XYZ file of C-alpha atoms in Angstrom:
497
model
C -25.964 21.955 -33.437
C -25.968 19.941 -30.196
C -24.883 21.388 -26.870
C -21.213 20.970 -26.010
C -19.507 20.673 -22.637
C -18.956 24.432 -22.720
C -22.726 24.932 -22.778
C -24.200 22.545 -20.219
C -23.340 19.611 -17.976
C -25.700 17.466 -20.060
C -23.734 18.502 -23.150
C -20.636 17.124 -21.428
C -22.411 13.802 -20.913
C -23.176 14.121 -17.203
C -26.487 13.111 -15.625
C -28.924 10.339 -16.374
C -28.471 9.563 -20.053
C -29.172 6.712 -22.439
C -26.090 4.568 -23.001
C -24.740 4.636 -26.535
C -25.416 1.988 -29.159
C -21.641 1.467 -29.540
C -21.855 -1.566 -27.228
C -23.372 -3.543 -30.105
C -20.055 -3.127 -31.937
C -17.915 -4.602 -29.150
C -16.421 -8.079 -29.532
C -17.854 -10.818 -27.325
C -14.777 -10.830 -25.125
C -13.243 -7.491 -24.149
C -9.827 -7.703 -22.539
C -9.567 -5.323 -19.600
C -6.365 -3.337 -19.878
C -4.998 -1.980 -16.612
C -1.743 -0.085 -16.232
C -1.639 -1.252 -12.620
C -1.233 -4.850 -13.800
C 2.428 -5.950 -13.362
C 2.181 -8.183 -16.458
C 1.176 -5.193 -18.588
C 3.933 -3.004 -17.184
C 6.544 -5.736 -17.722
C 5.448 -6.309 -21.327
C 5.762 -2.547 -21.954
C 9.268 -2.297 -20.486
C 11.156 -1.431 -23.674
C 10.680 2.311 -23.270
C 12.373 2.205 -19.871
C 15.157 -0.022 -21.194
C 15.763 2.372 -24.100
C 16.138 5.282 -21.677
C 18.571 3.309 -19.492
C 20.679 1.433 -22.037
C 20.333 3.483 -25.232
C 17.523 3.804 -27.747
C 17.836 1.397 -30.724
C 14.785 2.655 -32.608
C 16.717 4.926 -34.997
C 18.780 2.020 -36.274
C 15.765 -0.299 -36.420
C 13.722 2.335 -38.254
C 16.485 2.755 -40.848
C 16.407 -0.993 -41.489
C 12.628 -0.916 -41.961
C 12.893 2.050 -44.329
C 15.619 0.311 -46.347
C 13.465 -2.794 -46.636
C 10.514 -0.736 -47.923
C 12.800 1.042 -50.421
C 14.039 -2.325 -51.705
C 10.393 -3.330 -52.192
C 9.796 -0.291 -54.425
C 8.475 2.362 -52.036
C 9.032 5.896 -53.411
C 12.336 7.400 -52.329
C 10.730 10.690 -51.290
C 8.122 8.788 -49.178
C 5.334 10.971 -50.579
C 1.861 9.468 -51.076
C 0.078 11.344 -53.840
C -3.706 11.327 -53.432
C -5.764 12.398 -56.433
C -8.385 14.484 -54.638
C -10.131 17.793 -55.454
C -8.847 21.112 -54.142
C -11.736 20.969 -51.672
C -11.659 17.797 -49.598
C -11.859 16.542 -46.014
C -9.997 14.073 -43.837
C -10.171 12.744 -40.280
C -7.573 12.627 -37.508
C -7.912 10.315 -34.511
C -5.216 9.541 -31.970
C -4.145 6.865 -29.481
C -6.966 4.558 -30.366
C -6.151 0.947 -29.692
C -7.385 -0.184 -26.275
C -10.132 -2.347 -27.751
C -12.648 -1.653 -24.988
C -15.676 0.583 -24.352
C -13.851 3.889 -24.556
C -12.428 3.086 -28.013
C -15.669 1.719 -29.447
C -17.635 4.640 -27.966
C -15.865 6.903 -30.477
C -16.867 4.834 -33.502
C -20.532 5.886 -34.096
C -19.752 9.600 -33.984
C -16.583 9.118 -36.013
C -18.511 7.283 -38.753
C -21.224 9.937 -38.803
C -18.899 12.932 -39.023
C -16.460 11.246 -41.425
C -18.998 10.949 -44.239
C -17.511 12.257 -47.459
C -13.906 12.288 -46.217
C -11.044 11.109 -48.401
C -8.948 9.364 -45.745
C -8.173 9.213 -42.029
C -4.929 9.417 -40.068
C -4.199 7.773 -36.707
C -1.738 9.849 -34.705
C 0.225 7.548 -32.397
C -0.395 4.295 -30.501
C -2.525 2.288 -32.888
C -2.380 -0.757 -30.593
C -2.051 -1.082 -26.813
C -0.313 -2.302 -24.800
C 2.659 -3.380 -26.986
C 1.575 -3.200 -30.647
C 1.085 -6.965 -31.084
C -0.068 -8.403 -34.407
C -2.760 -10.503 -32.725
C -4.398 -7.375 -31.270
C -5.064 -5.683 -34.618
C -8.333 -7.536 -35.152
C -10.287 -6.095 -32.209
C -8.338 -2.839 -31.880
C -8.067 -1.675 -35.500
C -9.844 -3.735 -38.173
C -13.088 -4.376 -36.271
C -13.822 -0.859 -34.945
C -13.084 0.846 -38.282
C -14.469 -1.800 -40.629
C -17.288 0.513 -41.770
C -15.065 3.501 -42.530
C -14.983 3.296 -46.350
C -11.765 5.233 -47.049
C -8.064 4.471 -46.436
C -6.549 4.848 -42.969
C -2.919 5.951 -42.674
C -1.016 5.963 -39.390
C 2.102 7.081 -37.624
C 3.366 4.798 -34.862
C 3.493 5.718 -31.204
C 5.801 4.420 -28.519
C 3.454 1.492 -27.795
C 3.625 0.358 -31.432
C 7.405 0.212 -30.982
C 7.311 -2.122 -27.959
C 7.539 -5.071 -30.368
C 10.012 -3.344 -32.687
C 7.263 -2.066 -35.034
C 6.874 -5.429 -36.799
C 3.066 -5.580 -36.632
C 2.679 -1.941 -37.699
C 4.876 -2.547 -40.746
C 2.843 -5.605 -41.739
C -0.516 -3.835 -41.490
C 0.303 -0.367 -42.856
C 3.404 -0.874 -45.016
C 2.682 -3.565 -47.562
C 2.959 -6.645 -45.344
C 6.674 -5.991 -44.832
C 8.369 -9.217 -43.654
C 10.259 -9.303 -40.329
C 13.788 -7.965 -40.041
C 16.678 -10.374 -39.761
C 18.208 -10.666 -36.273
C 21.108 -8.312 -35.582
C 24.509 -9.568 -34.408
C 24.739 -10.117 -30.650
C 26.251 -7.090 -28.845
C 29.565 -7.372 -26.999
C 29.440 -8.996 -23.533
C 30.228 -5.848 -21.528
C 28.199 -3.341 -23.534
C 25.038 -1.504 -22.476
C 23.423 -2.864 -25.642
C 24.021 -6.406 -24.366
C 22.093 -5.684 -21.164
C 19.332 -4.117 -23.204
C 19.230 -7.129 -25.502
C 18.972 -9.560 -22.590
C 15.986 -7.736 -21.073
C 14.265 -6.608 -24.294
C 10.624 -7.591 -24.869
C 10.366 -9.446 -28.166
C 7.257 -10.145 -30.248
C 5.314 -13.364 -30.001
C 4.785 -15.356 -33.226
C 1.686 -14.035 -34.977
C -1.478 -16.074 -35.456
C -1.649 -15.849 -39.255
C -5.210 -17.150 -39.545
C -6.345 -14.594 -36.992
C -4.633 -11.774 -38.905
C -6.129 -12.920 -42.217
C -9.625 -12.937 -40.700
C -9.021 -9.438 -39.298
C -7.831 -8.080 -42.649
C -11.042 -9.330 -44.270
C -12.970 -6.741 -42.220
C -11.326 -3.907 -44.211
C -10.823 -5.607 -47.560
C -12.759 -3.283 -49.878
C -10.603 -1.690 -52.611
C -11.436 1.834 -51.427
C -10.141 1.050 -47.937
C -6.665 0.016 -49.016
C -3.561 2.108 -48.353
C 0.119 1.214 -48.429
C 2.577 3.530 -46.704
C 6.204 3.916 -47.802
C 7.300 3.485 -44.171
C 6.602 4.615 -40.618
C 7.088 8.237 -41.678
C 5.642 9.724 -44.829
C 4.016 12.715 -46.528
C 0.627 12.902 -48.252
C 0.001 15.395 -51.047
C -3.731 16.009 -51.305
C -5.332 18.996 -52.991
C -3.509 22.194 -51.966
C -2.073 20.608 -48.798
C 0.902 18.489 -47.815
C 0.450 16.395 -44.667
C 3.780 15.348 -43.121
C 3.824 12.427 -40.672
C 6.876 11.697 -38.511
C 7.736 8.724 -36.302
C 9.106 9.732 -32.882
C 9.800 6.176 -31.723
C 10.099 5.105 -28.110
C 11.464 8.295 -26.564
C 9.917 11.132 -28.550
C 12.852 12.027 -30.819
C 13.745 11.394 -34.470
C 16.936 9.991 -35.963
C 19.284 11.881 -38.267
C 18.114 10.068 -41.412
C 14.475 10.960 -40.763
C 15.533 14.499 -39.836
C 17.259 14.955 -43.210
C 14.127 13.655 -44.958
C 11.919 16.022 -42.926
C 14.010 19.031 -43.921
C 13.813 18.025 -47.566
C 10.092 17.228 -47.669
C 9.285 20.481 -45.834
C 10.734 22.692 -48.550
C 8.594 24.636 -50.974
C 5.573 26.932 -50.847
C 2.877 24.270 -50.436
C 1.011 24.708 -47.095
C 1.807 21.906 -44.659
C 0.468 20.270 -41.509
C 2.747 18.156 -39.353
C 1.393 14.981 -37.749
C 3.546 13.608 -34.947
C 3.444 11.029 -32.191
C 4.881 13.570 -29.736
C 3.074 16.950 -29.527
C 5.247 20.053 -29.670
C 3.130 22.021 -27.194
C 1.396 20.113 -24.420
C 0.276 20.722 -20.830
C 1.371 24.341 -21.030
C 4.930 23.481 -22.092
C 7.023 23.550 -25.266
C 8.625 20.258 -26.359
C 10.383 21.004 -29.655
C 11.419 17.348 -30.369
C 15.144 16.804 -30.797
C 16.676 15.552 -34.020
C 19.709 13.288 -33.711
C 22.778 15.252 -34.722
C 21.297 18.670 -33.971
C 18.253 20.834 -34.455
C 14.618 20.242 -33.572
C 11.417 19.415 -35.382
C 9.838 22.676 -34.254
C 12.663 24.698 -35.835
C 11.629 23.130 -39.142
C 7.945 23.831 -38.480
C 8.624 27.479 -37.572
C 10.826 28.202 -40.586
C 8.749 30.578 -42.777
C 10.215 29.005 -45.925
C 8.458 25.727 -45.042
C 4.907 27.124 -44.757
C 3.612 24.993 -41.908
C 0.214 26.121 -40.643
C -0.381 23.499 -37.937
C 1.237 20.644 -35.999
C -1.001 17.876 -34.613
C 0.338 15.391 -32.076
C -0.983 12.325 -30.314
C 0.439 10.489 -27.266
C -1.456 12.566 -24.665
C -5.018 11.301 -24.376
C -7.020 14.503 -24.552
C -7.412 17.569 -26.760
C -5.420 20.802 -26.446
C -4.839 23.717 -28.822
C -2.197 26.453 -28.671
C -2.360 29.216 -31.356
C 1.287 30.346 -31.358
C 2.366 33.560 -33.045
C 5.586 32.980 -35.008
C 6.934 36.203 -36.517
C 3.488 37.563 -37.303
C 1.834 34.352 -38.506
C -0.127 31.886 -36.371
C 0.713 28.180 -36.214
C -1.919 26.009 -34.547
C -0.287 23.455 -32.238
C -2.813 20.745 -31.419
C -2.865 17.704 -29.139
C -5.363 15.096 -30.356
C -4.892 11.794 -28.553
C -8.396 11.178 -27.228
C -9.411 8.499 -29.728
C -9.774 5.524 -27.422
C -7.221 5.074 -24.650
C -7.807 6.144 -21.037
C -8.271 9.885 -20.572
C -5.237 11.863 -19.483
C -6.318 14.524 -17.012
C -6.631 18.131 -18.134
C -7.228 19.460 -14.612
C -3.487 19.030 -13.937
C -2.614 21.531 -16.703
C -1.401 24.713 -14.987
C -2.568 28.185 -15.919
C -1.335 28.524 -19.495
C 1.300 31.104 -20.307
C 3.654 29.801 -22.991
C 4.865 31.354 -26.264
C 2.499 34.296 -25.687
C -0.461 31.878 -25.517
C -2.642 32.641 -22.503
C -5.732 31.111 -20.954
C -7.880 33.264 -23.232
C -6.371 31.619 -26.316
C -5.912 28.060 -24.984
C -8.538 25.358 -25.518
C -8.801 21.878 -24.062
C -11.227 18.978 -23.902
C -12.367 17.740 -21.512
C -12.710 20.992 -19.622
C -10.531 20.989 -16.531
C -13.547 20.919 -14.224
C -15.047 17.931 -16.023
C -11.680 16.180 -15.819
C -11.488 16.751 -12.064
C -15.087 15.611 -11.527
C -14.372 12.492 -13.604
C -11.283 11.550 -11.587
C -12.947 12.317 -8.261
C -15.729 9.853 -9.099
C -13.303 7.262 -10.396
C -11.210 7.326 -7.248
C -14.193 7.671 -4.977
C -15.275 4.286 -6.308
C -11.829 2.715 -6.306
C -11.018 3.793 -2.750
C -14.594 3.102 -1.602
C -14.834 6.652 -0.304
C -17.429 8.159 -2.637
C -18.799 10.653 -0.102
C -15.332 12.022 0.606
C -13.865 12.027 -2.901
C -16.732 12.621 -5.306
C -17.143 16.208 -6.509
C -20.092 17.459 -8.505
C -19.319 18.971 -11.878
C -20.170 22.416 -10.494
C -17.881 21.972 -7.460
C -15.052 20.809 -9.699
C -15.480 23.735 -12.082
C -15.483 26.199 -9.196
C -12.404 24.849 -7.413
C -10.394 24.673 -10.654
C -11.275 28.297 -11.398
C -10.226 29.262 -7.861
C -6.903 27.417 -8.004
C -5.973 28.789 -11.442
C -7.407 32.271 -10.994
C -9.566 32.029 -14.114
C -13.296 32.479 -14.789
C -15.540 29.440 -14.420
C -15.679 27.854 -17.884
C -19.273 26.670 -17.692
C -22.013 28.398 -15.710
C -23.096 26.182 -12.789
C -26.673 27.475 -12.905
C -26.607 28.587 -9.285
C -24.289 29.427 -6.369
C -21.516 26.918 -5.616
C -19.574 26.879 -2.355
C -15.936 25.753 -2.432
C -15.352 23.901 0.832
C -12.254 22.569 2.568
C -13.195 19.070 1.369
C -13.438 20.306 -2.219
C -10.013 21.925 -1.978
C -8.533 18.802 -0.353
C -9.786 16.491 -3.112
C -8.660 18.921 -5.808
C -5.194 19.099 -4.260
C -4.866 15.310 -3.918
C -5.794 14.873 -7.577
C -3.318 17.500 -8.796
C -5.769 20.198 -9.862
C -4.249 23.441 -11.011
C -0.924 22.029 -12.120
C 0.354 20.474 -8.880
C 2.236 17.941 -11.038
C 3.508 20.550 -13.513
C 6.928 20.697 -11.836
C 7.498 17.057 -12.816
C 9.125 16.255 -16.154
C 6.687 15.148 -18.883
C 7.606 11.395 -18.840
C 7.211 11.371 -15.036
C 3.877 13.214 -15.301
C 2.693 10.662 -17.843
C 3.530 7.846 -15.433
C 1.791 9.753 -12.607
C -1.311 10.165 -14.740
C -1.160 6.538 -15.865
C -1.177 5.404 -12.242
C -4.187 7.651 -11.656
C -5.780 6.197 -14.812
C -5.711 2.430 -14.331
C -7.488 1.678 -17.574
C -10.609 2.828 -19.345
C -12.226 -0.577 -18.774
C -12.672 0.488 -15.147
C -15.008 3.421 -15.761
C -18.267 4.287 -17.475
C -19.585 7.245 -19.525
C -18.917 10.046 -19.979
C -15.587 8.905 -21.466
C -14.527 12.352 -22.807
C -13.092 11.004 -26.067
C -12.564 13.097 -29.200
C -11.582 13.125 -32.866
C -10.916 15.757 -35.541
C -12.374 16.549 -38.926
C -10.397 18.864 -41.205
C -12.107 20.445 -44.221
C -9.621 21.804 -46.757
C -10.104 24.467 -49.418
C -7.457 26.370 -51.410
C -7.927 29.257 -48.970
C -8.174 27.625 -45.527
C -8.477 24.528 -43.350
C -11.435 24.276 -41.009
C -10.485 22.136 -37.984
C -13.218 20.843 -35.675
C -12.848 18.766 -32.533
C -15.850 16.486 -31.942
C -16.668 14.821 -28.623
C -17.605 11.209 -27.946
C -18.957 10.525 -24.475
C -20.409 7.024 -24.738
C -23.947 8.396 -24.416
C -26.544 8.029 -27.145
C -27.247 11.754 -27.497
C -23.638 12.518 -28.436
C -23.555 9.549 -30.843
C -26.552 10.906 -32.755
C -25.125 14.419 -32.970
C -21.489 14.670 -31.814
C -20.887 18.063 -30.161
C -18.250 20.407 -31.554
C -15.921 21.178 -28.641
C -13.564 23.451 -30.553
C -13.349 24.950 -34.016
C -10.734 27.059 -35.760
C -10.185 28.224 -39.318
C -6.541 28.098 -40.433
C -5.674 30.336 -43.414
C -3.578 28.790 -46.193
C -2.925 32.012 -48.096
């Protein structure tokens, strides 16, 4: 087994290292995506408009679901996979930036996915706005050599063009929805309609060429809609669509309650994690109740909930009336890395620092951002922290042991503390609400095209038996050593009986 970031700095990808072979997979032209670009922010405006003028995604989702039902999709939205009682599948989240940090995940993903039955993308298949024309370089090309089906749940970015491209690719080439009647002249919906970002016409030849990259019979999968369940072996995997604002509509809520019944062990897959950054976000259901109430109900037999949206890995083993539910964040599949050094000392639902796991380690996250902003501000001598300095100052600010041994004495100086404070180490941003923190982190993460390895990306492999699920988080750094043998950054066995 290769060294992980918990073992050595080299295991984290630091130091002089051979660049990964993933660059051979990249398209000739790589579009640089920056969240500091006003054009990108304007194209992605629908989330803000939904929060100001009302969220239309519940109604739009119902229309998509009705269209799929009319086309013959199963009413219960359950995909039944004929697999053995012992099988494996992959989970990868927030993938679609189409640049180095997405393609850097591919070699390790292909190596560790050998023998798996299918893969699931948790949230944000395509950045920045889920356009049809982007599926070629951001979905079909990177995963063309994965031989099994890929299912997906949409993230907020897939909704920025009303989910049309997602429905075409994953849901049986569903045709576009008919335009809705124009809202009244003085309504909030009218203002929203006037400002709403609408999809461009798709380049059909471009889409056809992209589809040809994953045209093998064994790669095909047709979903009943943007939310679904998969019955495979002893397990039921339940995927929900949390739309633009991280909630679900009443119709989907009623389906979730129904599909969650029965003794079969279940894992939830969601675009909005239920525990993240040391906080509980139970996910409201329109009309009352929350998703987490359904997950916690002992009659429903959920053993884990895996969410995307946040671009790193976190795990919270929560005790619920004497049984443990593993709440996992897994959104490090390609998009820019959300900082972990801003996560405060964990104390939520009786989960403490001793139980909590994250990747990248907080110290590596702080070292990464200090180097990034040292370069961007042209102040490398002031801003750049070594990995050992970053580990030490994070431990000091949180009052926790140093996660990785520095191999020698490390002095925490005033400069180290100043840089750590400016970059939010130790939860300085934790008093902000989650959407505001995400915007803060986005501004401090102008796009993964602007940095170089280590990228600190990750993906999951889950091995299922009738007795248990073995969940492993693998790292992808962009370096050759971690492509050849991806390090295991976290591992947990989840009992099913």
